[in-house]
Short mmCIF file of C-alpha atoms and ligand atoms in Angstrom, two decimals:
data_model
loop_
_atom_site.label_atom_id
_atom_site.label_comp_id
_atom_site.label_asym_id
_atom_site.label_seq_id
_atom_site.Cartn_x
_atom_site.Cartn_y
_atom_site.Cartn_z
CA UNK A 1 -31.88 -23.19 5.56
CA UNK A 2 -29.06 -24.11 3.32
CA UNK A 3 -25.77 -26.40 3.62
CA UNK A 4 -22.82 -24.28 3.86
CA UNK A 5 -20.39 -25.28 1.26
CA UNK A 6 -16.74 -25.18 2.62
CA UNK A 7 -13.58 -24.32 0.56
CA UNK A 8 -12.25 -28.02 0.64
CA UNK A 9 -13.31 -30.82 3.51
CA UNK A 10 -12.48 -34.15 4.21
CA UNK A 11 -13.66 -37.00 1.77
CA UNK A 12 -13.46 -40.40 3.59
CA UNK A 13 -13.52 -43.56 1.34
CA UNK A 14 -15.05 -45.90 4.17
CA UNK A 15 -11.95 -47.89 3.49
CA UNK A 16 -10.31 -45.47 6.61
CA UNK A 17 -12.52 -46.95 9.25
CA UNK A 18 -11.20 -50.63 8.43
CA UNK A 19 -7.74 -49.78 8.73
CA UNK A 20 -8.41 -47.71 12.10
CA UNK A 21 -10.48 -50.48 13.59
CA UNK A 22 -7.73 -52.49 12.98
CA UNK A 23 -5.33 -50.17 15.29
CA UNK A 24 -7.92 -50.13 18.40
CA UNK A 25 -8.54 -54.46 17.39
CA UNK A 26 -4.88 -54.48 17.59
CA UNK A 27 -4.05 -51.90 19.95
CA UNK A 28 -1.26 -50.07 17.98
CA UNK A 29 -2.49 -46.81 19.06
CA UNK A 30 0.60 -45.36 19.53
CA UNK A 31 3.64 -44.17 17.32
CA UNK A 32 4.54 -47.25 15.86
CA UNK A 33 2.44 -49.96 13.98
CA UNK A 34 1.42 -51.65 10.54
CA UNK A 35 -0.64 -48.87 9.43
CA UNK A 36 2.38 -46.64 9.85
CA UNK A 37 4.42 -49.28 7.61
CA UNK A 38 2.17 -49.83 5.32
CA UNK A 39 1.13 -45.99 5.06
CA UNK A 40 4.45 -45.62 4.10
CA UNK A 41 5.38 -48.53 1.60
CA UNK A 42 2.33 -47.38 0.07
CA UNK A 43 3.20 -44.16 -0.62
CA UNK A 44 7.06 -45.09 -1.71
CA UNK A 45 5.25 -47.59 -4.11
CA UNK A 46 3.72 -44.71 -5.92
CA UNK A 47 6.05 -42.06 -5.37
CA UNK A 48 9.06 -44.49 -7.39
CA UNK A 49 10.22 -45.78 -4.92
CA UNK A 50 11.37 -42.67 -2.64
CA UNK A 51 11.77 -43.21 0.98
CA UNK A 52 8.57 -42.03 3.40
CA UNK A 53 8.35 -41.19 6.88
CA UNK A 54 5.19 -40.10 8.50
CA UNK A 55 5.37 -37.27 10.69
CA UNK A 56 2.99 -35.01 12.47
CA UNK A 57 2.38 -32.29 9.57
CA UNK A 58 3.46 -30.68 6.29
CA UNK A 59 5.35 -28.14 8.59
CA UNK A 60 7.39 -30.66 10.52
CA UNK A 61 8.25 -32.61 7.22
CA UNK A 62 9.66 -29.40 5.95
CA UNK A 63 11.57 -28.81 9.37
CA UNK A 64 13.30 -31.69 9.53
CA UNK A 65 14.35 -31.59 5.56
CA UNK A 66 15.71 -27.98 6.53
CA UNK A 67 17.68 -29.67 9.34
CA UNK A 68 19.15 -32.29 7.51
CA UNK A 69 20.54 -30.11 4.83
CA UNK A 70 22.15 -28.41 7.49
CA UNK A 71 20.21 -25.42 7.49
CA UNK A 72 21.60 -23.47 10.74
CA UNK A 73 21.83 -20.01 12.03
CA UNK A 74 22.29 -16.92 9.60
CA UNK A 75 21.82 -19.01 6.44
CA UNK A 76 19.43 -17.74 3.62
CA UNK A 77 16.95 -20.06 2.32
CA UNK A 78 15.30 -19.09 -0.71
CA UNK A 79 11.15 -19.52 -1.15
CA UNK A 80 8.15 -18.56 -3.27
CA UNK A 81 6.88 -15.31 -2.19
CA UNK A 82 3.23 -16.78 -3.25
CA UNK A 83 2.51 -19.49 -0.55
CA UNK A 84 1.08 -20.38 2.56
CA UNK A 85 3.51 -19.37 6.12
CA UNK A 86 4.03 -23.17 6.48
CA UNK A 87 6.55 -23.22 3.53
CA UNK A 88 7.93 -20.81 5.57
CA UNK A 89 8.06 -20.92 9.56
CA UNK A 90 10.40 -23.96 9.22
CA UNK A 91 13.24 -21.85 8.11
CA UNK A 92 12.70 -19.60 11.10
CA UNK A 93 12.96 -22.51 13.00
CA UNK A 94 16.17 -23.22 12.08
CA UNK A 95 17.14 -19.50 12.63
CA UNK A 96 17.84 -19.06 8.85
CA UNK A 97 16.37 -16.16 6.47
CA UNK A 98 14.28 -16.19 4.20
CA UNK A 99 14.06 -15.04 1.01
CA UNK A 100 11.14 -14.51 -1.16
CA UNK A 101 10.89 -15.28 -5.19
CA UNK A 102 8.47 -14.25 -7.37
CA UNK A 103 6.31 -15.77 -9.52
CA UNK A 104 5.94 -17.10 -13.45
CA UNK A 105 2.67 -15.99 -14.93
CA UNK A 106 2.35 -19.36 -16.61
CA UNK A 107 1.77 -21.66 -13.06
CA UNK A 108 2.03 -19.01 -10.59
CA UNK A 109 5.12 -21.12 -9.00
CA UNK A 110 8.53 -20.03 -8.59
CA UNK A 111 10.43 -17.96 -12.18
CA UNK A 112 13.14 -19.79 -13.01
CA UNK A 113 14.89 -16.90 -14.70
CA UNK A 114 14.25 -15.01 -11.56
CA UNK A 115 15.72 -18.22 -9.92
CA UNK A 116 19.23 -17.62 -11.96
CA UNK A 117 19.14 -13.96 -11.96
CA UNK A 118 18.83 -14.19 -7.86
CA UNK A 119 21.62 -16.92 -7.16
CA UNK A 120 24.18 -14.99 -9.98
CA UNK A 121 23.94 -12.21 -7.59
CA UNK A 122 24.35 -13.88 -4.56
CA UNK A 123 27.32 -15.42 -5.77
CA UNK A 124 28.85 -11.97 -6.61
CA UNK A 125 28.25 -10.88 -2.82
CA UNK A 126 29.45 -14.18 -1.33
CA UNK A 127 25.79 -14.34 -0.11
CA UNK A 128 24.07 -18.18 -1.67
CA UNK A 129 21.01 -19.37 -0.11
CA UNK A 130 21.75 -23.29 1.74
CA UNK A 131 18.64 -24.14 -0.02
CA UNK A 132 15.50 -23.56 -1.88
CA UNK A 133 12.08 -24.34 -1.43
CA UNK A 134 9.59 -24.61 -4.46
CA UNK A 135 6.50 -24.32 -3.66
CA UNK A 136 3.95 -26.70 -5.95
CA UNK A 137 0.98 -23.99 -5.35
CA UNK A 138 -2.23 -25.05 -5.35
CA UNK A 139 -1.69 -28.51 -6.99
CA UNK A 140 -0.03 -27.16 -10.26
CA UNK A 141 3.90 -28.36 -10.31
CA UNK A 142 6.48 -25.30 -10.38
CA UNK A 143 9.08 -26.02 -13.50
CA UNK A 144 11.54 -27.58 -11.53
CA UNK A 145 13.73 -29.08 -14.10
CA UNK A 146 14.45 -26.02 -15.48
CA UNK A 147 14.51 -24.76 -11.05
CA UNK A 148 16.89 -27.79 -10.67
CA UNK A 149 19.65 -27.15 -13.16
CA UNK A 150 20.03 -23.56 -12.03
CA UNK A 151 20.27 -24.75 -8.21
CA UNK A 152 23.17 -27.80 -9.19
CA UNK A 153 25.15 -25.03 -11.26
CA UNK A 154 25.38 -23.23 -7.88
CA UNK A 155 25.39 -26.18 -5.30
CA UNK A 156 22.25 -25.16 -3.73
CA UNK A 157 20.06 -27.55 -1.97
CA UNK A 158 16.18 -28.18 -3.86
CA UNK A 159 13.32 -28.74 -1.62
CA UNK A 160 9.79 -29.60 -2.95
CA UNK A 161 7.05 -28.11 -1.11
CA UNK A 162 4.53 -30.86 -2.45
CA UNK A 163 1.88 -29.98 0.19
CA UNK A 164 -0.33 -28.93 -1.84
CA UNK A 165 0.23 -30.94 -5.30
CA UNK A 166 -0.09 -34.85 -4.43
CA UNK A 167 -1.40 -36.36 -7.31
CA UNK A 168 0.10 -33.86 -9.85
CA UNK A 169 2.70 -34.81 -12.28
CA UNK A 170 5.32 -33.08 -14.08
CA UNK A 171 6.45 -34.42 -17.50
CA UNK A 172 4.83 -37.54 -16.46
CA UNK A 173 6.67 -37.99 -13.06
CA UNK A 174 4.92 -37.73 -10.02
CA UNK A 175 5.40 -34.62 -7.69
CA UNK A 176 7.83 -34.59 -4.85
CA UNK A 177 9.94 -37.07 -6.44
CA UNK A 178 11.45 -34.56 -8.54
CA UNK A 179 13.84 -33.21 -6.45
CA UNK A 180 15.83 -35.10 -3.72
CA UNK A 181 13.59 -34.07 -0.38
CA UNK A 182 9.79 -33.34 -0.88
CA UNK A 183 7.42 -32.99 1.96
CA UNK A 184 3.83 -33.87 1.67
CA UNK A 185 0.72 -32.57 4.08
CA UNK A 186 -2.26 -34.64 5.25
CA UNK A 187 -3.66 -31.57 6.83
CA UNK A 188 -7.99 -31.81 7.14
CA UNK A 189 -8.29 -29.38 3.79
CA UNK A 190 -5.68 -31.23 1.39
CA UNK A 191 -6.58 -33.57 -1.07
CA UNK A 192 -6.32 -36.15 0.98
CA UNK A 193 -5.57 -36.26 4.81
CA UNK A 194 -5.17 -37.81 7.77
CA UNK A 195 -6.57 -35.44 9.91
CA UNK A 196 -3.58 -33.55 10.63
CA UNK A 197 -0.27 -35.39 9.59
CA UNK A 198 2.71 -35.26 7.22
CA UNK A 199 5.37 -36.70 5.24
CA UNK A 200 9.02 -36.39 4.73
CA UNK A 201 9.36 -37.65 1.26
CA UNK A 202 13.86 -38.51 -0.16
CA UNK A 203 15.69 -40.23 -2.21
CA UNK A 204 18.25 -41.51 0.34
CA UNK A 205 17.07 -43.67 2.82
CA UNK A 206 19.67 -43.07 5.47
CA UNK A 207 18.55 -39.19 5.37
CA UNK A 208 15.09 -40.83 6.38
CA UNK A 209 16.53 -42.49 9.30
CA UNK A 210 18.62 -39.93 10.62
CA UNK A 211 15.01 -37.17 10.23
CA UNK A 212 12.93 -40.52 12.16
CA UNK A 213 15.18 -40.15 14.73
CA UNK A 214 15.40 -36.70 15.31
CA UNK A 215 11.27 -36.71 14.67
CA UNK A 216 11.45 -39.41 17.83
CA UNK A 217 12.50 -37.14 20.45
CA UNK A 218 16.33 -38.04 18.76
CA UNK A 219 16.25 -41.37 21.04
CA UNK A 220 19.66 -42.84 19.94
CA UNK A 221 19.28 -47.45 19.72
CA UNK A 222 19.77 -47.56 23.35
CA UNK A 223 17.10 -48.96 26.23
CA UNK A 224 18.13 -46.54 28.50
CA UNK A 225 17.28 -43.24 27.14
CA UNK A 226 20.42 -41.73 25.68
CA UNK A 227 20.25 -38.62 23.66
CA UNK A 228 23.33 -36.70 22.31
CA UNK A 229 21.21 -34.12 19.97
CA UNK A 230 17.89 -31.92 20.22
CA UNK A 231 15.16 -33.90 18.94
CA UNK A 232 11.13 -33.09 18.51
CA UNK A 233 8.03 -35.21 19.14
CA UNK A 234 7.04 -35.27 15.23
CA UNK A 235 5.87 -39.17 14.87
CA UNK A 236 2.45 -39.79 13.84
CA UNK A 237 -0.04 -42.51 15.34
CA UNK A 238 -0.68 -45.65 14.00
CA UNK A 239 -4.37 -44.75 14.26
CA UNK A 240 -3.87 -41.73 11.26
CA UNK A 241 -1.68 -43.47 9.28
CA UNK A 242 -4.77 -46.26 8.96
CA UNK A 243 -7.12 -43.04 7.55
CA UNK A 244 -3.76 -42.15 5.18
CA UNK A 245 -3.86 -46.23 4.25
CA UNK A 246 -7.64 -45.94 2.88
CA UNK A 247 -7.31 -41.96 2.00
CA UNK A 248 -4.19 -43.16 -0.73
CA UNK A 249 -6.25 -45.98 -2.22
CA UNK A 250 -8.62 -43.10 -3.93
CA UNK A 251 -5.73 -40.38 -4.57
CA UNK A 252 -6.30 -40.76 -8.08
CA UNK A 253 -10.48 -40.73 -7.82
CA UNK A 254 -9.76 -37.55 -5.80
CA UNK A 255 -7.89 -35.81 -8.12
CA UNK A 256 -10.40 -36.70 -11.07
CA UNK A 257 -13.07 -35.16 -8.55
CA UNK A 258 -11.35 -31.69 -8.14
CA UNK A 259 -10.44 -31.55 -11.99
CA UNK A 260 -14.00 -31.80 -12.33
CA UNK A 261 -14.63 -29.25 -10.51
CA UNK A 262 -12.38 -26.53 -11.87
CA UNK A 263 -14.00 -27.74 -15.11
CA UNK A 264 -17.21 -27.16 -14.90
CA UNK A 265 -16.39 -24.14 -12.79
CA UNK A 266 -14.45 -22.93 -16.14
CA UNK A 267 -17.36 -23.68 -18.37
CA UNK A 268 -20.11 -22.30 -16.79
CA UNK A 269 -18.44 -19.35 -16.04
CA UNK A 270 -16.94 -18.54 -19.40
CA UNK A 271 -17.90 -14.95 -20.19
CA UNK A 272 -18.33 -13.46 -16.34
CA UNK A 273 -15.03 -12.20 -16.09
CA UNK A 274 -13.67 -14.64 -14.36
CA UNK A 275 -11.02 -17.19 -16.02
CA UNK A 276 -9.29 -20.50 -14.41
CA UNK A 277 -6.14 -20.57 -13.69
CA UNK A 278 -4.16 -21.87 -16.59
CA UNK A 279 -2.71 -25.29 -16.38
CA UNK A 280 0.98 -25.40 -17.84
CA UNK A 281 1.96 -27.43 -20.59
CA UNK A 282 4.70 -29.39 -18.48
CA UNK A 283 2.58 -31.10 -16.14
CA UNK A 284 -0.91 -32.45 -15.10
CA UNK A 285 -2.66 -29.76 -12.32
CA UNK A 286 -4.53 -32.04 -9.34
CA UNK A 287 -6.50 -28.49 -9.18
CA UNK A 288 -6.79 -29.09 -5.27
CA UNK A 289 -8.14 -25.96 -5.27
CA UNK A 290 -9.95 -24.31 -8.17
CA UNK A 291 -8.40 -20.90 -8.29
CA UNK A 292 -9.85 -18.29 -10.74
CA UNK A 293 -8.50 -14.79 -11.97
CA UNK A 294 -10.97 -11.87 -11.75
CA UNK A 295 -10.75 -9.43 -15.25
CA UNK A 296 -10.35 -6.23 -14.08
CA UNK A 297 -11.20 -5.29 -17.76
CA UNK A 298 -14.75 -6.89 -17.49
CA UNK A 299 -15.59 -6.95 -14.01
CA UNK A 300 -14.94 -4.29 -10.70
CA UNK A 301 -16.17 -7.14 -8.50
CA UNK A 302 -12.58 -7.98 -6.06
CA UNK A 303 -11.46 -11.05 -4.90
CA UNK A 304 -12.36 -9.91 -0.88
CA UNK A 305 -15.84 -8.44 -2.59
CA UNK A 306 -16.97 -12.00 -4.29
CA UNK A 307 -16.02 -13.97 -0.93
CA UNK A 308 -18.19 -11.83 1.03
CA UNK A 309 -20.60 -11.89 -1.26
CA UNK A 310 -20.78 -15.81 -1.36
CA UNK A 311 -20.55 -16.12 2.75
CA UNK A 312 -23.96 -14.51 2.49
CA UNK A 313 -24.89 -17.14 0.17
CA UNK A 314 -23.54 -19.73 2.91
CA UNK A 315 -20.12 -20.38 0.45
CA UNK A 316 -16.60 -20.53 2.01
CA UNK A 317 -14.55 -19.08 -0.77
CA UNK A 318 -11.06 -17.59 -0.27
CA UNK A 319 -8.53 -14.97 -1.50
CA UNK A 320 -5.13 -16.64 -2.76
CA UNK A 321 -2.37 -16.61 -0.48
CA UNK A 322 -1.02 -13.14 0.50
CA UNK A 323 2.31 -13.45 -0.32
CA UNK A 324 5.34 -13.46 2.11
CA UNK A 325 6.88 -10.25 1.35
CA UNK A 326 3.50 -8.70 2.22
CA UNK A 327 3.37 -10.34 5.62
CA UNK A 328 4.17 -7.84 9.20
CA UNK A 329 6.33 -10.24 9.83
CA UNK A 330 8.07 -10.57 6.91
CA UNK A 331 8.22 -6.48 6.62
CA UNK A 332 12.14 -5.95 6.72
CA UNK A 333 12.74 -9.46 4.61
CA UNK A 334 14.64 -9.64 1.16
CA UNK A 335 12.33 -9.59 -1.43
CA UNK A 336 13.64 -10.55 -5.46
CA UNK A 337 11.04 -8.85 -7.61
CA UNK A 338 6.85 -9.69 -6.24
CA UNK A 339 5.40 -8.02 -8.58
CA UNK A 340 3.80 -11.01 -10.07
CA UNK A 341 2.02 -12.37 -6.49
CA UNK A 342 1.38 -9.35 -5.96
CA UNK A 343 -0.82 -9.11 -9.43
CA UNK A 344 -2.14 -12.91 -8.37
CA UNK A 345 -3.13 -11.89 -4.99
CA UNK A 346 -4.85 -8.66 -6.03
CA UNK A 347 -7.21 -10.62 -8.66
CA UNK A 348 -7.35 -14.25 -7.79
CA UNK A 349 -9.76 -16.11 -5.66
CA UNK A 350 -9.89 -20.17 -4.28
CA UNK A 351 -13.81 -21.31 -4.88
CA UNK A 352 -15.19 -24.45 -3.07
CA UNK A 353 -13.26 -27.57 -4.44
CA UNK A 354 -13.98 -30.11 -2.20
CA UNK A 355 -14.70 -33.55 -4.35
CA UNK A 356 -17.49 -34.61 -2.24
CA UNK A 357 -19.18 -31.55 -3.99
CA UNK A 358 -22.33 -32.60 -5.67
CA UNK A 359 -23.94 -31.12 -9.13
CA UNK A 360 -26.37 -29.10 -6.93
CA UNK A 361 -23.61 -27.78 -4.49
CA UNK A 362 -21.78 -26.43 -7.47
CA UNK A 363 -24.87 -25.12 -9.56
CA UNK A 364 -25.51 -22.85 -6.62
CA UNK A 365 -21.85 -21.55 -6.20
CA UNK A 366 -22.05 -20.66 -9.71
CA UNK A 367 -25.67 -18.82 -9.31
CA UNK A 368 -24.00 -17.45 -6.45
CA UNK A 369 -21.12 -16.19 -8.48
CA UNK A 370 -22.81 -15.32 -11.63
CA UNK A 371 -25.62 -13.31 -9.55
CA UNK A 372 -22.90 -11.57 -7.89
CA UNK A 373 -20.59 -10.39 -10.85
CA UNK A 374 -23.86 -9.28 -13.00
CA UNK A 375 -24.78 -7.30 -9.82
CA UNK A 376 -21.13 -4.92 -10.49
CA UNK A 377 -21.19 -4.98 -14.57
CA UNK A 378 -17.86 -2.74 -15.15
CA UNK A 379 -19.36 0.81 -16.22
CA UNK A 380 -18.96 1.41 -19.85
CA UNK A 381 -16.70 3.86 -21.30
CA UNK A 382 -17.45 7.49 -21.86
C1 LIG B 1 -0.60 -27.00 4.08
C2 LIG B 1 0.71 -26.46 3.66
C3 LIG B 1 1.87 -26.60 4.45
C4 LIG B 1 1.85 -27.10 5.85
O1 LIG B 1 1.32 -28.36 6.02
P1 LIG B 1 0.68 -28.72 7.45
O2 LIG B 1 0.45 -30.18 7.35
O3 LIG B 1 -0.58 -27.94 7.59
O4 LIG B 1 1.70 -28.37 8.48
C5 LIG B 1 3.08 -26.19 3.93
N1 LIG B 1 3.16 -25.65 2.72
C6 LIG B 1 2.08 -25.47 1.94
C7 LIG B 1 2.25 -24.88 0.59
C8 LIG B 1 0.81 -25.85 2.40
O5 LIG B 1 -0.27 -25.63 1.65
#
């Protein structure tokens, strides 16, 4: 009998257990507390100084950003194509429309000239997108300068969808404080988590107030429970926010752990077809997941083919993220170009990156690949 290897678990410091004993010693086991504070200033200390407020998940960070730029009914909101639904179901929440962008072959994030090319036309039909959401996919950083400009010349909102990138940087500034709003995910498979839990992450601090309230059942300063807007129960508990406390403290050992990974993944499997995702000039990749590219010109093994293959070897591996404008749901959506994620999805593949993965555990996911890809040599040419 052999471990399973998963995709990317949980990797508790120890540290975690202090701060939560403190909660039950204390009995802040509710939505407010010093873990919660300190969670916070924490995270503002190493994000420059940007406002934080801890919320329930990546998705309700997002929702309450969307909300605050006064995303409403009928307005578009632009969005990579190649990402995961939760970049996504927020603007449905707010009754908007999505729109999918394609990808750069460089990062895999959001094209910039794609970027200009879609808002010059919306402009001609009257038709700009309130915002736009860039995606920072898989813990590479999307070139948002160059994502930025374009968005001020036509007074569209930028959102950072830093969910999956804490820890990467972008010419040497840390991600999601390179736009005005950024929201952050502690979900149980990110680099580092709280269980389930996110963060709304701004530059303004009385945008963060007005999202805490709303994120607080929109209680306005009153003891007798007045409310004159629609408000959600997004707070998180004390008790996370003291695993988010000892989770931050490593961020940066984390990150080291995963880079590792994709490393050693790269160099042992130089030669089999399979080549790591590239990591763009203009910023430091926290490789939270190691994604690779399968050569179609040296291997006829497919991304769904090698996953099964490595379930039978007791190894969670995954596809990349179908994109949007593939989706059922997303069938009659505007699409701008896709081609790209399309390629991406079609050859790419998400190997086990957890950094609690030891030597062995990745010497037998890359027996396990190796065996696999040498089993399907691509035929040679008449
Ligand atoms: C995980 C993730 C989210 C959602 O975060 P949750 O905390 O799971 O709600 C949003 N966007 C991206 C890109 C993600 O990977």
């Amino acid at each position: 009998m052999t471990r399973r290897i998963y995709l990317s678990v949980p990797h508790m410091s120890g540290t975690e257990l202090q701060y939560v004993k403190e909660a039950f010693d204390s009995n802040w086991l509710s939505s407010v507390g010093p873990n919660l504070d300190a969670f916070e200033a924490a995270m503002s200390a190493r994000l420059a100084g940007r406002h934080a407020l801890a919320v329930s998940s990546g998705t309700a960070a997002l929702h309450l950003i969307l909300r605050y730029l006064g995303v409403g009914a009928g307005d578009r909101v632009a969005v990579s194509t190649l990402t995961f639904a939760g970049s996504v179901f927020p603007i449905l929440y707010q009754g908007a429309i999505p729109v999918f962008l394609d990808s750069e072959t460089e990062s895999g994030n959001l094209d910039p000239a794609l970027v200009e090319e879609y808002l010059a036309a919306a402009q001609r039909r009257g038709r700009l997108p309130r915002a736009l959401i860039a995606v920072h996919l898989y813990g590479q950083h999307c070139d948002i300068d160059s994502i930025a400009q374009i968005c001020r010349n036509y007074g569209v909102a930028l959102v950072e969808d830093a969910a999956e990138s804490l820890g990467a940087t972008y010419r040497g500034r840390q991600t999601a404080t390179t736009a005005d709003f950024a929201a952050l995910s502690f979900n149980g498979n990110k680099i580092i988590t709280t269980t389930g839990g996110g963060m709304v992450i701004a530059r303004d601090e009385n945008a963060i107030a007005t999202m805490k309230k709303w994120a607080n059942q929109a209680r306005e300063p009153a003891i007798e429970y007045r409310h004159s807007e629609v408000g959600y129960n997004y707070r998180m508990s004390n008790v996370l926010a003291g695993i988010g406390r000892g989770q931050l403290e490593v961020l940066d050992d984390r990150v080291a752990a995963r880079r590792r990974v994709a490393m050693q993944y790269a160099d042992a499997l130089e030669g089999t077809g399979l080549r790591l995702q590239n990591e763009a000039a203009w910023g430091t990749h926290s490789r939270w997941l190691t994604v690779m590219y399968l050569d179609p010109a040296e291997t006829r093994v497919k991304p769904l083919d090698l996953v099964q293959s490595l379930a039978a070897y007791d190894i969670e591996a995954r596809p990349v993220w179908r994109p949007m404008h593939q989706q059922e749901l997303f069938k009659d959506a505007e699409s701008i170009g896709g081609a790209v994620a399309d390629e991406l999805f079609a050859t790419g593949i998400c190997l086990p990156s957890s950094s609690s993965l030891t030597d062995a555990d990745l010497d037998r996911v890359i027996s396990a690949v190796r065996e696999t890809l040498a089993r399907s040599p691509v035929e040679a040419p008449l």
